[in-house]
Amino acid sequence: MTAEKKRWDVIVIGSGPAGLAAAIQAKKAGGQDVLIVERNMELGGMLLQCFHQGFGRELLGEDLPGPTYAQRFIDEALALGVETRLDTMVMEVTPLRQVYVTKRDGYQELEARAVVLAMGCRERTRPQMRIPGTRPAGVCPAGLAQRFVNIEGWMPGERFVILGSGDLGMIMARRLAVEGAQVERVLEVMPYLTGLTRNYEQCLLDFDIPLQLEHTVSLILGRDRVEAVEAVQVDQDGMPVPGSEEIIPCDALLLSVGLIPENELSRQTGVTIDPITGGPYVNEEMATNIPGIF
């Protein structure tokens, strides 16, 4: 790490797979001073909590768990001389590619010839889904539950319902079953699976976890802790079908209902956001409308 350097050829914000790959390519393309700024204590982003296999098949020709896959990129980046600042939060990026960061030793301004935005995304929450009911403990985004189980060593419940058939939801269904939890079922509002067929076979079918399509959670029940959820069938317009309500006892509801780009820095900088994807408008070189910001 370098504490004094203030000017960089490329500053990459975020050290997930996208940020690491961008830093590596910047070095290979001739960048002399390349810096990754990461708010967490380690490089790797979400890959560090993804203990399941399935990474590296295309790029490396291997079937690796997330942390191993991340380490390959980390090793390559460090070997090429990419520098890092961990436990460092980016507070602001200006259109002139001034990057303001803060950590324990204070606030600092960095300058870059190019800035790569690789902040990743966050999960949709219960309020964003507008699920009615009480507000007990036990309602949790699937990615947070993944961190609890894989990193913190803590089970967020014993009896689960999972809303959403995306890959993370199905992977967590299997992970919880392996840890001894009862996964009552996975509910999916669409009439089709939204994750990979491979994950459906390996995570749900292999563990006898039921999947109900065209179903959603219409009510959360419980006072201090989730006691049950009400599931309901939906019609082709996504509206509840009267008389199809079913109470499913459980003590935890996991939400695997999509991701939202981390766009606070992008908007602050003036990058134009695509209202359809929620991410920045970019050209074929991943350049935004602000020169030097990618």
Coordinates of C-alpha atoms in Angstrom, one line a residue, residues 59-240:
L59 CA -12.4 -17.9 -18.1
L60 CA -10.2 -20.5 -16.3
G61 CA -11.6 -23.8 -17.5
E62 CA -12.1 -24.8 -13.8
D63 CA -15.0 -25.2 -11.5
L64 CA -14.1 -23.2 -8.4
P65 CA -15.8 -21.8 -5.3
G66 CA -16.1 -18.0 -5.1
P67 CA -13.2 -17.3 -2.7
T68 CA -10.7 -19.4 -4.8
Y69 CA -11.9 -17.7 -8.0
A70 CA -11.4 -14.3 -6.4
Q71 CA -8.0 -15.2 -5.2
R72 CA -6.8 -15.9 -8.7
F73 CA -7.7 -12.3 -9.7
I74 CA -6.2 -10.9 -6.5
D75 CA -2.9 -12.7 -7.0
E76 CA -2.7 -11.5 -10.6
A77 CA -3.5 -7.9 -9.8
L78 CA -1.0 -7.7 -7.0
A79 CA 1.7 -9.5 -9.1
L80 CA 1.2 -6.8 -11.8
G81 CA 1.7 -4.0 -9.2
V82 CA -1.9 -2.9 -8.7
E83 CA -2.0 -1.0 -5.4
T84 CA -4.9 -1.1 -3.0
R85 CA -6.5 0.9 -0.2
L86 CA -8.7 -1.3 2.0
D87 CA -11.1 -0.2 4.7
T88 CA -11.4 3.0 2.6
M89 CA -14.7 4.6 1.7
V90 CA -15.1 6.8 -1.4
M91 CA -17.2 9.8 -0.4
E92 CA -17.3 11.7 -3.7
V93 CA -16.2 11.5 -7.3
T94 CA -16.2 14.7 -9.3
P95 CA -16.5 15.1 -13.1
L96 CA -12.9 16.1 -13.1
R97 CA -12.0 12.7 -11.7
Q98 CA -11.1 13.9 -8.3
V99 CA -11.8 11.0 -5.8
Y100 CA -12.4 11.9 -2.2
V101 CA -11.8 9.0 0.3
T102 CA -11.9 8.6 4.0
K103 CA -10.7 6.1 6.5
R104 CA -9.4 6.0 10.0
D105 CA -6.5 8.5 9.3
G106 CA -8.8 11.1 7.7
Y107 CA -10.1 12.6 4.5
Q108 CA -8.0 12.7 1.4
E109 CA -8.3 13.9 -2.2
L110 CA -6.9 11.6 -5.0
E111 CA -6.7 12.5 -8.7
A112 CA -7.0 10.1 -11.6
R113 CA -6.7 10.2 -15.4
A114 CA -9.5 7.6 -15.5
V115 CA -12.0 6.3 -12.9
V116 CA -13.7 2.9 -13.1
L117 CA -17.0 2.6 -11.2
A118 CA -17.2 -1.0 -10.0
M119 CA -19.4 -0.6 -6.9
G120 CA -21.6 -3.6 -7.6
C121 CA -25.2 -3.7 -6.4
R122 CA -27.4 -4.2 -3.4
E123 CA -30.4 -6.3 -2.7
R124 CA -34.0 -5.2 -2.8
T125 CA -35.5 -5.1 0.7
R126 CA -38.9 -5.9 2.1
P127 CA -40.1 -2.2 2.0
Q128 CA -39.2 -2.0 -1.7
M129 CA -41.3 -5.1 -2.2
R130 CA -44.2 -3.7 -0.1
I131 CA -45.0 -7.0 1.5
P132 CA -47.8 -6.3 4.1
G133 CA -47.9 -7.6 7.6
T134 CA -46.2 -7.1 10.9
R135 CA -42.5 -6.2 11.3
P136 CA -40.9 -9.2 13.2
A137 CA -37.4 -10.4 13.1
G138 CA -36.6 -13.0 10.6
V139 CA -37.1 -11.2 7.3
C140 CA -33.8 -11.2 5.5
P141 CA -32.3 -10.6 2.0
A142 CA -30.8 -13.9 0.7
G143 CA -27.4 -12.3 0.2
L144 CA -27.2 -11.1 3.8
A145 CA -28.3 -14.6 5.0
Q146 CA -25.5 -16.0 2.8
R147 CA -23.0 -13.8 4.7
F148 CA -24.4 -14.7 8.0
V149 CA -24.1 -18.5 7.3
N150 CA -20.8 -18.5 5.3
I151 CA -18.8 -15.8 6.9
E152 CA -20.3 -15.1 10.4
G153 CA -21.2 -18.7 11.2
W154 CA -24.7 -17.8 12.3
M155 CA -28.0 -19.3 11.2
P156 CA -30.8 -16.7 10.7
G157 CA -33.5 -19.3 11.4
E158 CA -34.5 -22.9 11.5
R159 CA -37.6 -23.1 9.2
F160 CA -37.5 -21.0 6.0
V161 CA -39.6 -19.8 3.1
I162 CA -37.7 -18.2 0.2
L163 CA -39.3 -15.7 -2.1
G164 CA -37.7 -15.7 -5.5
S165 CA -36.2 -18.4 -7.7
G166 CA -33.1 -16.5 -8.7
D167 CA -29.7 -18.3 -8.4
L168 CA -28.9 -16.8 -5.0
G169 CA -32.3 -17.9 -3.6
M170 CA -31.9 -21.4 -4.8
I171 CA -28.3 -21.6 -3.7
M172 CA -29.2 -20.5 -0.2
A173 CA -32.1 -23.0 -0.1
R174 CA -29.5 -25.7 -0.6
R175 CA -27.0 -24.1 1.8
L176 CA -29.6 -23.9 4.6
A177 CA -30.7 -27.5 4.0
V178 CA -27.1 -28.7 4.3
E179 CA -26.8 -26.9 7.6
G180 CA -29.9 -28.8 8.9
A181 CA -32.6 -26.2 8.4
Q182 CA -36.1 -27.0 7.0
V183 CA -36.7 -25.1 3.8
E184 CA -40.5 -25.3 3.3
R185 CA -40.5 -24.0 -0.2
V186 CA -39.4 -21.5 -2.8
L187 CA -42.0 -19.2 -4.1
E188 CA -41.7 -17.5 -7.5
V189 CA -44.2 -14.9 -8.8
M190 CA -43.3 -15.5 -12.4
P191 CA -44.6 -18.5 -14.4
Y192 CA -41.1 -19.6 -15.0
L193 CA -37.8 -20.2 -13.2
T194 CA -35.7 -17.0 -13.0
G195 CA -32.3 -18.7 -12.2
L196 CA -30.3 -21.4 -13.9
T197 CA -31.7 -24.8 -14.6
R198 CA -28.5 -26.2 -13.2
N199 CA -29.2 -24.6 -9.9
Y200 CA -32.8 -25.8 -9.9
E201 CA -31.6 -29.4 -10.3
Q202 CA -28.7 -29.2 -7.9
C203 CA -30.2 -27.0 -5.2
L204 CA -33.9 -27.7 -5.2
L205 CA -34.6 -31.1 -6.9
D206 CA -31.6 -32.8 -5.3
F207 CA -32.7 -31.7 -1.8
D208 CA -36.5 -32.2 -2.3
I209 CA -37.2 -28.5 -1.8
P210 CA -40.6 -27.6 -3.5
L211 CA -40.8 -24.7 -6.0
Q212 CA -44.2 -23.0 -6.5
L213 CA -44.4 -20.8 -9.6
E214 CA -46.9 -18.0 -9.9
H215 CA -47.0 -17.6 -6.2
T216 CA -45.9 -14.9 -3.9
V217 CA -46.0 -13.8 -0.2
S218 CA -49.0 -11.7 0.5
L219 CA -48.7 -11.3 4.3
I220 CA -46.0 -11.8 7.0
L221 CA -47.3 -13.0 10.4
G222 CA -45.7 -12.8 13.8
R223 CA -44.9 -10.3 16.6
D224 CA -41.3 -10.5 17.8
R225 CA -40.3 -13.2 15.3
V226 CA -41.7 -14.5 12.0
E227 CA -44.3 -17.2 12.8
A228 CA -45.7 -17.8 9.3
V229 CA -46.2 -16.2 5.9
E230 CA -49.3 -16.2 3.8
A231 CA -48.7 -17.4 0.2
V232 CA -51.1 -16.7 -2.6
Q233 CA -51.3 -17.7 -6.3
V234 CA -51.2 -14.9 -8.8
D235 CA -52.9 -14.6 -12.2
Q236 CA -51.3 -13.6 -15.5
D237 CA -51.5 -9.9 -14.5
G238 CA -49.7 -10.6 -11.2
M239 CA -52.9 -10.1 -9.1
P240 CA -53.8 -12.5 -6.2

